[in-house]
XYZ file of C-alpha atoms in Angstrom:
273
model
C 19.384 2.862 -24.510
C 18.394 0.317 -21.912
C 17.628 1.151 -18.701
C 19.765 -0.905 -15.777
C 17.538 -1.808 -12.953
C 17.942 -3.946 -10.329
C 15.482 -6.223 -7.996
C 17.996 -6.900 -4.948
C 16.135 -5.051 -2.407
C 18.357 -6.998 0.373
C 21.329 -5.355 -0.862
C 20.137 -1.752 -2.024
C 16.414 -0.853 -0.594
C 17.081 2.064 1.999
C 14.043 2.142 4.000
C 14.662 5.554 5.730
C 16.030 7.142 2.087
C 12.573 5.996 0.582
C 10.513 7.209 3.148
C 12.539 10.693 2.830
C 12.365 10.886 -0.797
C 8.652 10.125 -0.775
C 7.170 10.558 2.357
C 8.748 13.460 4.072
C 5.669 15.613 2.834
C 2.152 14.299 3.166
C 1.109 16.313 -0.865
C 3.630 13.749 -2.226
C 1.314 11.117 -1.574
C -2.373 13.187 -1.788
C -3.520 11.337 -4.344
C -3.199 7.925 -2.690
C -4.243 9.730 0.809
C -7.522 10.982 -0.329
C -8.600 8.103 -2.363
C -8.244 5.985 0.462
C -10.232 8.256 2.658
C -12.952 8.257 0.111
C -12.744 4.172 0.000
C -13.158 4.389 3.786
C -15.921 6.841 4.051
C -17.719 4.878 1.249
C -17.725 1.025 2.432
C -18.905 2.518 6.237
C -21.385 5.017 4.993
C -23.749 3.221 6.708
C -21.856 2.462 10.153
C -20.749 -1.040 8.806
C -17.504 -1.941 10.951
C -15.160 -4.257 9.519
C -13.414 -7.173 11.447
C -10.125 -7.263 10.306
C -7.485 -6.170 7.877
C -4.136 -7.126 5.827
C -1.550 -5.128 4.199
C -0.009 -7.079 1.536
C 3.602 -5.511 0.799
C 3.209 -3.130 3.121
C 7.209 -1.569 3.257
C 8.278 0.960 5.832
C 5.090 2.335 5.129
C 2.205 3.504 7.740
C -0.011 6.180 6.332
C -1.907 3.401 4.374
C -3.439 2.180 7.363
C -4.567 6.231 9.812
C -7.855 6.037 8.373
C -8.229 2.009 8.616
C -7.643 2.115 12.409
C -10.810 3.805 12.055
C -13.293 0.750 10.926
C -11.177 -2.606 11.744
C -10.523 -3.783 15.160
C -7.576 -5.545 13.872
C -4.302 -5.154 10.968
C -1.451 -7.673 9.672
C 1.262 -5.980 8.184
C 3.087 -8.145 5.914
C 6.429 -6.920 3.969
C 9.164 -9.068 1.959
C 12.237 -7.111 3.456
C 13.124 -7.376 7.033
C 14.683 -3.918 7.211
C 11.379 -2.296 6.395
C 9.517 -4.376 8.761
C 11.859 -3.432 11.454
C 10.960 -0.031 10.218
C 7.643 -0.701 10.892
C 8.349 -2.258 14.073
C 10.397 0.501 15.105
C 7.593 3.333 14.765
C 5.159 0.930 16.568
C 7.456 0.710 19.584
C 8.005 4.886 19.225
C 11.518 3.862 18.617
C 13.311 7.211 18.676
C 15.088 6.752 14.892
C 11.809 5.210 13.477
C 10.353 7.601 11.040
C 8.302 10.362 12.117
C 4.778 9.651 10.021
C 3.190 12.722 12.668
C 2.788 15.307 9.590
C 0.910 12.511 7.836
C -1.297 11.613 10.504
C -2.100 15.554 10.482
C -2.599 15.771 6.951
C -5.392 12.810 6.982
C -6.978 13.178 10.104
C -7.715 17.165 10.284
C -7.311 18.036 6.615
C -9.313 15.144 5.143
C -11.337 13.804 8.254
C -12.046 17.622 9.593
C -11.212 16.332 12.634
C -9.891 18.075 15.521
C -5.938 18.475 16.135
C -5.943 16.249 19.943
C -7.539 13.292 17.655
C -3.955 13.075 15.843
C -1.885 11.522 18.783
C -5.493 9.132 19.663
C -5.438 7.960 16.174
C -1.342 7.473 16.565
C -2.231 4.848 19.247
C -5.115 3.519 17.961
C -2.643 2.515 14.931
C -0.331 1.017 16.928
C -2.606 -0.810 19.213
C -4.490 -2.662 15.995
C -1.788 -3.605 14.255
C -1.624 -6.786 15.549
C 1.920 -8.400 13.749
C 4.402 -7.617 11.092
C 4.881 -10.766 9.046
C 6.776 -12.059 5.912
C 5.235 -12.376 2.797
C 6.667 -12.866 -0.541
C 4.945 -13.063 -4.326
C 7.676 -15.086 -5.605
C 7.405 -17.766 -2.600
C 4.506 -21.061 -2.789
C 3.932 -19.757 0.919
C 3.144 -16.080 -0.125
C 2.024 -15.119 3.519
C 3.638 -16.421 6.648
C 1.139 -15.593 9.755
C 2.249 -17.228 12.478
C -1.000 -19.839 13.728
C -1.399 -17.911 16.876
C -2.026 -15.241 14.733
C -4.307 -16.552 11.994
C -6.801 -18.004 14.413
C -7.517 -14.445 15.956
C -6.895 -12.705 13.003
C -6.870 -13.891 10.066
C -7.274 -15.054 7.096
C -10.031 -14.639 5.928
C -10.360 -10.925 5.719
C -12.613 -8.104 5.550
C -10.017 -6.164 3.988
C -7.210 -6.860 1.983
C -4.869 -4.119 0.759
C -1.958 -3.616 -1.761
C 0.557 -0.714 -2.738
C 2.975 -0.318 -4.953
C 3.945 -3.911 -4.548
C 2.597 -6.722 -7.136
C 4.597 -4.985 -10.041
C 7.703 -4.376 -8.166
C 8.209 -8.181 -8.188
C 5.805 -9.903 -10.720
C 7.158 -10.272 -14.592
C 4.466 -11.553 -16.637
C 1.016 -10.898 -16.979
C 0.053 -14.544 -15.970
C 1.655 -14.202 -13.231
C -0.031 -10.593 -12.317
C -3.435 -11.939 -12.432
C -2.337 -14.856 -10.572
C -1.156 -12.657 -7.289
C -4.743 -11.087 -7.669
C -6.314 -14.227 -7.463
C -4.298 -14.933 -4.281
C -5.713 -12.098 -2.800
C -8.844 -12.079 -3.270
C -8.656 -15.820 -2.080
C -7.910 -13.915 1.333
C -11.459 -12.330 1.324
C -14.485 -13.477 3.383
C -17.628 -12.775 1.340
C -18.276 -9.164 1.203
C -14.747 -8.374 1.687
C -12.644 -5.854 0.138
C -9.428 -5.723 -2.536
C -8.091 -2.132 -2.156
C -5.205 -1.640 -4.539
C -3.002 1.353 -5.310
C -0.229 1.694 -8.065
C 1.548 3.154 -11.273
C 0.205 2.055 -14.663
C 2.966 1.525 -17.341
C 5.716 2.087 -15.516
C 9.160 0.512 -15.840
C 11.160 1.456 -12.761
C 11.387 3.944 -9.566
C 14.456 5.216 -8.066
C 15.572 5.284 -4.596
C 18.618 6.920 -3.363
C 20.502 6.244 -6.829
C 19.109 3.027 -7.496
C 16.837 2.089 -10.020
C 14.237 -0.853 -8.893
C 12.745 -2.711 -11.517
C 8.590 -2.581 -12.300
C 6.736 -4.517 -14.037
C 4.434 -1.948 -16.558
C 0.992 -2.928 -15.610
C -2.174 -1.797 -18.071
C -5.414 -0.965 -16.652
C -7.241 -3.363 -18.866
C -4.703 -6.108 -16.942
C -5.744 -5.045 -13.692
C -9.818 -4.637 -14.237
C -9.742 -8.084 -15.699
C -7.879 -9.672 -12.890
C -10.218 -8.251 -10.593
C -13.171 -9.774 -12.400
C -11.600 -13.053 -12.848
C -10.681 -13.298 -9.392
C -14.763 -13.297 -8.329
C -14.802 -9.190 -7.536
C -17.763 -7.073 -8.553
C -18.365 -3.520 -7.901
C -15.281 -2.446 -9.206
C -14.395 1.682 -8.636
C -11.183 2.097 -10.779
C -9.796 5.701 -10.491
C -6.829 7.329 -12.687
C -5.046 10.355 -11.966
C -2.970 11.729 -14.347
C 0.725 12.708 -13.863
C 0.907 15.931 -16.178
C 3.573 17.623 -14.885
C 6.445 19.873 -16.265
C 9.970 18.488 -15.568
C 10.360 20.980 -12.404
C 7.001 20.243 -11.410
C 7.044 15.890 -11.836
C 11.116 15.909 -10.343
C 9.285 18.238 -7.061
C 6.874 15.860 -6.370
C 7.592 12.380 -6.993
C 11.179 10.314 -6.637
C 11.612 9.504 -10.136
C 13.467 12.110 -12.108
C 13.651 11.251 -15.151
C 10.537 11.719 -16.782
C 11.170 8.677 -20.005
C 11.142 6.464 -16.744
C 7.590 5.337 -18.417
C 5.763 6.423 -15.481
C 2.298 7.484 -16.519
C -0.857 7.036 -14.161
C -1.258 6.585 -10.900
C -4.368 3.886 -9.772
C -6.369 4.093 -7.128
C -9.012 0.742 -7.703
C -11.109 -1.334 -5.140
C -13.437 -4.363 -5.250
C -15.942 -6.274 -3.350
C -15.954 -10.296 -2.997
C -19.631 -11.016 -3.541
């Protein structure tokens, strides 16, 4: 039997039920967490800093960017749906109903930094204070990125970094136009710049709250040659397996149903050379 899914995320995305369901404990997202502390700890191995960043489809979400603060002296945040980036806007200005990401920030910079506990609420600010604008973007749009010009000319584009989660399959539907969004994004890249990309191989849908949002069932053959089409080399494409009992997969990620076709989780980055 079919699955109903829908892709109105105006009418039934709940940013603060999302960010319960699969944020309210750092381990839910470990696997996304590390990698990108290992992406981090790899590109500035040897002290290279890094100019500036963008999230592309970003959500309510801010753990993707604790260790970034770290290496860039400045971040866009772009997201398609206004109420997560007043979600995001509502944590930068330590509104009190904004989310409270402080577990996370604990989980990345003393478990997988080793750094000390008073570096939390300094890496809090620093987050805040590079984070530069919340913008619109949208894959379906001609303009896929609206940065105000004020904006651009101090930050960007081009970019040293350019980063995507969970986002390119929630709205793409073909495989053309996949490897097209990937050659958008890369287009963002100065020379030397980064693609950092995280995501779910094969799957159909997620669920949030009771709703089932439509995904577009990516293959990592699809992604790899994107990358290399779109001018990246130095590809590091990670896979982490989701073998799990029932109990154990319904515990630990949002999706309960386990013939929801999820399979993989990807971690994958590449370099603009």
């Amino acid at each position: 039997m079919a699955v109903e899914t829908t892709k109105d995320y105006q009418t039934f995305f709940d940013p603060m039920v999302y960010l319960l369901n699969c944020f309210d404990q750092p381990q839910k997202d470990a696997f996304v967490l590390r990698r990108l502390t290992d992406f981090w700890i790899q590109i500035a191995k040897d002290g290279r800093k890094f100019t500036n960043m963008l999230e592309y489809g970003t959500g309510p979400v801010v753990s993707r960017l604790i260790n970034a603060a770290k290496h860039v002296q400045s971040i866009i945040a772009a997201e398609y749906l206004p109420a997560n980036r007043q979600a995001m806007e509502d944590w930068i200005n330590q509104d009190p109903k904004a989310f409270n990401w402080r577990p996370t920030f604990e989980y990345v910079v003393q478990k997988l930094e080793g750094m000390t506990p008073d570096e939390v609420e300094k890496r809090e600010a620093e987050v805040r204070e590079k984070i530069k604008a919340v913008v619109h973007c949208d894959v379906k749009a001609e303009n896929h990125l609206e940065i105000p010009s004020e904006i651009s000319a101090k930050y960007g584009p081009p970019f040293d970094i350019v980063m995507t989660c969970f986002c390119i399959e929630a709205a793409v539907e073909s495989e053309k136009e996949y490897r097209n969004q990937i050659a958008y994004l890369a287009g963002l890249l100065r020379p030397g710049g980064y693609l950092v990309m995280h995501g779910v191989v094969k799957e159909r849908f997620y669920k949030v709250g009771d709703k089932l949002f439509y995904s577009f069932p990516l293959m990592k053959e699809w992604i790899l040659e994107s990358m290399k089409d779109a001018g990246l080399k130095n590809i590091n494409f990670d896979l982490f397996s989701s073998n799990f009992s029932r109990e154990e997969f319904s515990s630990v990620y949002p999706i309960e149903d386990l013939k929801s076709g999820l399979k993989d989780h990807y971690s994958v980055y590449g370099q603009l050379c």
